[in-house]
PDB file of C-alpha atoms in Angstrom:
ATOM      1  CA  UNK A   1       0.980  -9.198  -5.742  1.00  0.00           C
ATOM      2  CA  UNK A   2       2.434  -7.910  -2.616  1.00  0.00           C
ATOM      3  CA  UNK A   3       4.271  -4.809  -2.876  1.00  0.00           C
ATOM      4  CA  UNK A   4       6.774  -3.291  -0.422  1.00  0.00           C
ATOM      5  CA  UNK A   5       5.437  -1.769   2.977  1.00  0.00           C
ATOM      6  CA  UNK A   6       6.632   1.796   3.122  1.00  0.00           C
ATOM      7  CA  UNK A   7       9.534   2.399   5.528  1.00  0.00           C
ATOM      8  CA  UNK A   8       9.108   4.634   8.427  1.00  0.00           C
ATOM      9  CA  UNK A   9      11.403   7.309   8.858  1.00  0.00           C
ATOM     10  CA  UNK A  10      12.424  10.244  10.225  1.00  0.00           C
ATOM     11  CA  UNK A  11      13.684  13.244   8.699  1.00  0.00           C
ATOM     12  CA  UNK A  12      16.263  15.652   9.848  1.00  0.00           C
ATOM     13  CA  UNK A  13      15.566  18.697   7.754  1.00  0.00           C
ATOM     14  CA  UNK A  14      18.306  20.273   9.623  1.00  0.00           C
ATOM     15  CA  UNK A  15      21.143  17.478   9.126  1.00  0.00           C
ATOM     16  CA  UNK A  16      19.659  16.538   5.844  1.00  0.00           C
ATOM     17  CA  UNK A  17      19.672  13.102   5.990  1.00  0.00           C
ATOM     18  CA  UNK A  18      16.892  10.303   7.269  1.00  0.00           C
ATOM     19  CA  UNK A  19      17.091   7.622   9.446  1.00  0.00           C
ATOM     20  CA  UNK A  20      14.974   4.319  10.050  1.00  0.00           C
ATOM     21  CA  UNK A  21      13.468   3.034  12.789  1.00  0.00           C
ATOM     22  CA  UNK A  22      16.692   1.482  13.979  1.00  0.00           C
ATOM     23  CA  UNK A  23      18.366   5.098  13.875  1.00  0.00           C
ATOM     24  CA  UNK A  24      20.400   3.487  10.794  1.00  0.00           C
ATOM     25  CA  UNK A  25      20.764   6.905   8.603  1.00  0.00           C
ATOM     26  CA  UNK A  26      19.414   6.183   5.148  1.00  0.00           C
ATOM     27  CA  UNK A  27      21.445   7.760   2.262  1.00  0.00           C
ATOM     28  CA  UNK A  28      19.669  10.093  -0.252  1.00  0.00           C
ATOM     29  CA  UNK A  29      21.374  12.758  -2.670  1.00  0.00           C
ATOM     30  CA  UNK A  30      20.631  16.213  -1.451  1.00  0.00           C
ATOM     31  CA  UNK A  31      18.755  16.997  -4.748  1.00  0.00           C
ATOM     32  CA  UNK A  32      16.495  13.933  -3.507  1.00  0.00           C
ATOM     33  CA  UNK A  33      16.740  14.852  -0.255  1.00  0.00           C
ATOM     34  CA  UNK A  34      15.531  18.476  -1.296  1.00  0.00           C
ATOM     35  CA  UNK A  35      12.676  16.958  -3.330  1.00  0.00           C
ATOM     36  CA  UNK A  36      11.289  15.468  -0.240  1.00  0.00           C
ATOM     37  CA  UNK A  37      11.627  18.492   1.950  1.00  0.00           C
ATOM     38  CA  UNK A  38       9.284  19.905  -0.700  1.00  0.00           C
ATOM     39  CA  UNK A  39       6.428  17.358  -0.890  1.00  0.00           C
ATOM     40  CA  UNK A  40       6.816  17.066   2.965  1.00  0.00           C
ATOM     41  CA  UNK A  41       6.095  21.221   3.233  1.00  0.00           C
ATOM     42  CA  UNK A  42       3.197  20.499   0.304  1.00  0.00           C
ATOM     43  CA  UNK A  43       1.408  17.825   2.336  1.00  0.00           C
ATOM     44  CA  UNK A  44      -2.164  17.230   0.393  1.00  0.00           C
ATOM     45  CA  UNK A  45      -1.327  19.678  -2.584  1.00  0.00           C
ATOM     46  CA  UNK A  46      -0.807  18.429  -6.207  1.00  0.00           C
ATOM     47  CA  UNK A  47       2.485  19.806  -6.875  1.00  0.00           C
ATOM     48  CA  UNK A  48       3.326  20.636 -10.592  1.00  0.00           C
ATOM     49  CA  UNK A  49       6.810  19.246 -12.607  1.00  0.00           C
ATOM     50  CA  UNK A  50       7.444  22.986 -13.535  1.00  0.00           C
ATOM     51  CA  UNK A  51       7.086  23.741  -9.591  1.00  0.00           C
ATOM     52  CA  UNK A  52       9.633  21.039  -8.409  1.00  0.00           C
ATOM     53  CA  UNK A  53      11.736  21.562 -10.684  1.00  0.00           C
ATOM     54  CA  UNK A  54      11.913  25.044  -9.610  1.00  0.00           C
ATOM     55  CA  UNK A  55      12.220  24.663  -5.961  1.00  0.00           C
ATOM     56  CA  UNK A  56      15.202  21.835  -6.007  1.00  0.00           C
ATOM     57  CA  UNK A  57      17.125  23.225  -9.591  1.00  0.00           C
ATOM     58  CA  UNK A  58      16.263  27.006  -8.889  1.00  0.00           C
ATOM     59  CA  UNK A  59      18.309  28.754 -11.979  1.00  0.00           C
ATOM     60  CA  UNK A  60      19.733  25.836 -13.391  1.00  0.00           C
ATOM     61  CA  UNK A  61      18.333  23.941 -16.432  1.00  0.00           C
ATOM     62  CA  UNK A  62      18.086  20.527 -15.800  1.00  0.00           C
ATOM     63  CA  UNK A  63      15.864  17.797 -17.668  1.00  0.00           C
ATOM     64  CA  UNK A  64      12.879  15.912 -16.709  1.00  0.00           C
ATOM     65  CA  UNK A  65      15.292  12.712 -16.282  1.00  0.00           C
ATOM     66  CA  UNK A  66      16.996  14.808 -13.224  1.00  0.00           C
ATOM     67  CA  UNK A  67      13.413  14.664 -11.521  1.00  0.00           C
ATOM     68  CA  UNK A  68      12.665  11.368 -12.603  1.00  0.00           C
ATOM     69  CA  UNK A  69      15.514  10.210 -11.160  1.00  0.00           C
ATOM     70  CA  UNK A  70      15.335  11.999  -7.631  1.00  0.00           C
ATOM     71  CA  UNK A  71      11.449  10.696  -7.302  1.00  0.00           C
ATOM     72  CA  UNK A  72      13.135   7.615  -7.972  1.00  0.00           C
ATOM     73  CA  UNK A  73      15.514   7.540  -5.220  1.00  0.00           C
ATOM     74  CA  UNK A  74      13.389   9.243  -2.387  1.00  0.00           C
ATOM     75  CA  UNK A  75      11.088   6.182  -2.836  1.00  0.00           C
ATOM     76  CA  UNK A  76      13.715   3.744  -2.703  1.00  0.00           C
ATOM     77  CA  UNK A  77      14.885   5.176   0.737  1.00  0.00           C
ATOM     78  CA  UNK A  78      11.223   4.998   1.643  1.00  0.00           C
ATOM     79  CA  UNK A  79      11.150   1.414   0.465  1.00  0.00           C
ATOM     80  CA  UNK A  80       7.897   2.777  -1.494  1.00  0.00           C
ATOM     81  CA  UNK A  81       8.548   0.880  -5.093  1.00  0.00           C
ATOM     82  CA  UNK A  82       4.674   0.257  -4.955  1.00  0.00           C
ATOM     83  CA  UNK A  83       4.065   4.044  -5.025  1.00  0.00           C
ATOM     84  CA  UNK A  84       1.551   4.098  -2.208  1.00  0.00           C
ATOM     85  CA  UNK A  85       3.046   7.089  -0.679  1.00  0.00           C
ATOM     86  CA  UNK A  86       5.295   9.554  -3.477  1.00  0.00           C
TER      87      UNK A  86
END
């Protein structure tokens, strides 16, 4: 089975947005976007639901299907469906 090669990217933390290779920007919700800020500041470190959900929802009660659906989306804009990098 060959899965999907992982994009490359590059992330402007400041603009909050990412853009390929091309310099096409690559759309991602800023909870998603937020979420990968995090795991990009964690680099190597097992990072805990409770923590994430902390650092992108801080005060707000949201459900694990919020999370779910952020990983989701910052590996589609990563083009990482196999899961080889997130």
């Amino acid at each position: 089975m060959n899965l999907p090669v992982p994009r490359t990217v590059a992330v402007d933390v400041a603009g909050g947005f990412l853009r390929d290779r091309d310099g096409r920007e690559i759309p991602l919700r800023p909870q998603a976007f937020d979420l990968l800020k995090y795991f990009l500041n964690s680099p190597g470190r097992v990072v805990s639901k409770d923590e994430l959900m902390k650092a992108v929802w801080p005060d707000v009660f949201v459900t694990d299907d919020s999370l779910v659906q952020c990983v989701r989306d910052v590996r589609r804009a990563l083009n990482d469906e196999g899961q080889s990098v997130l």
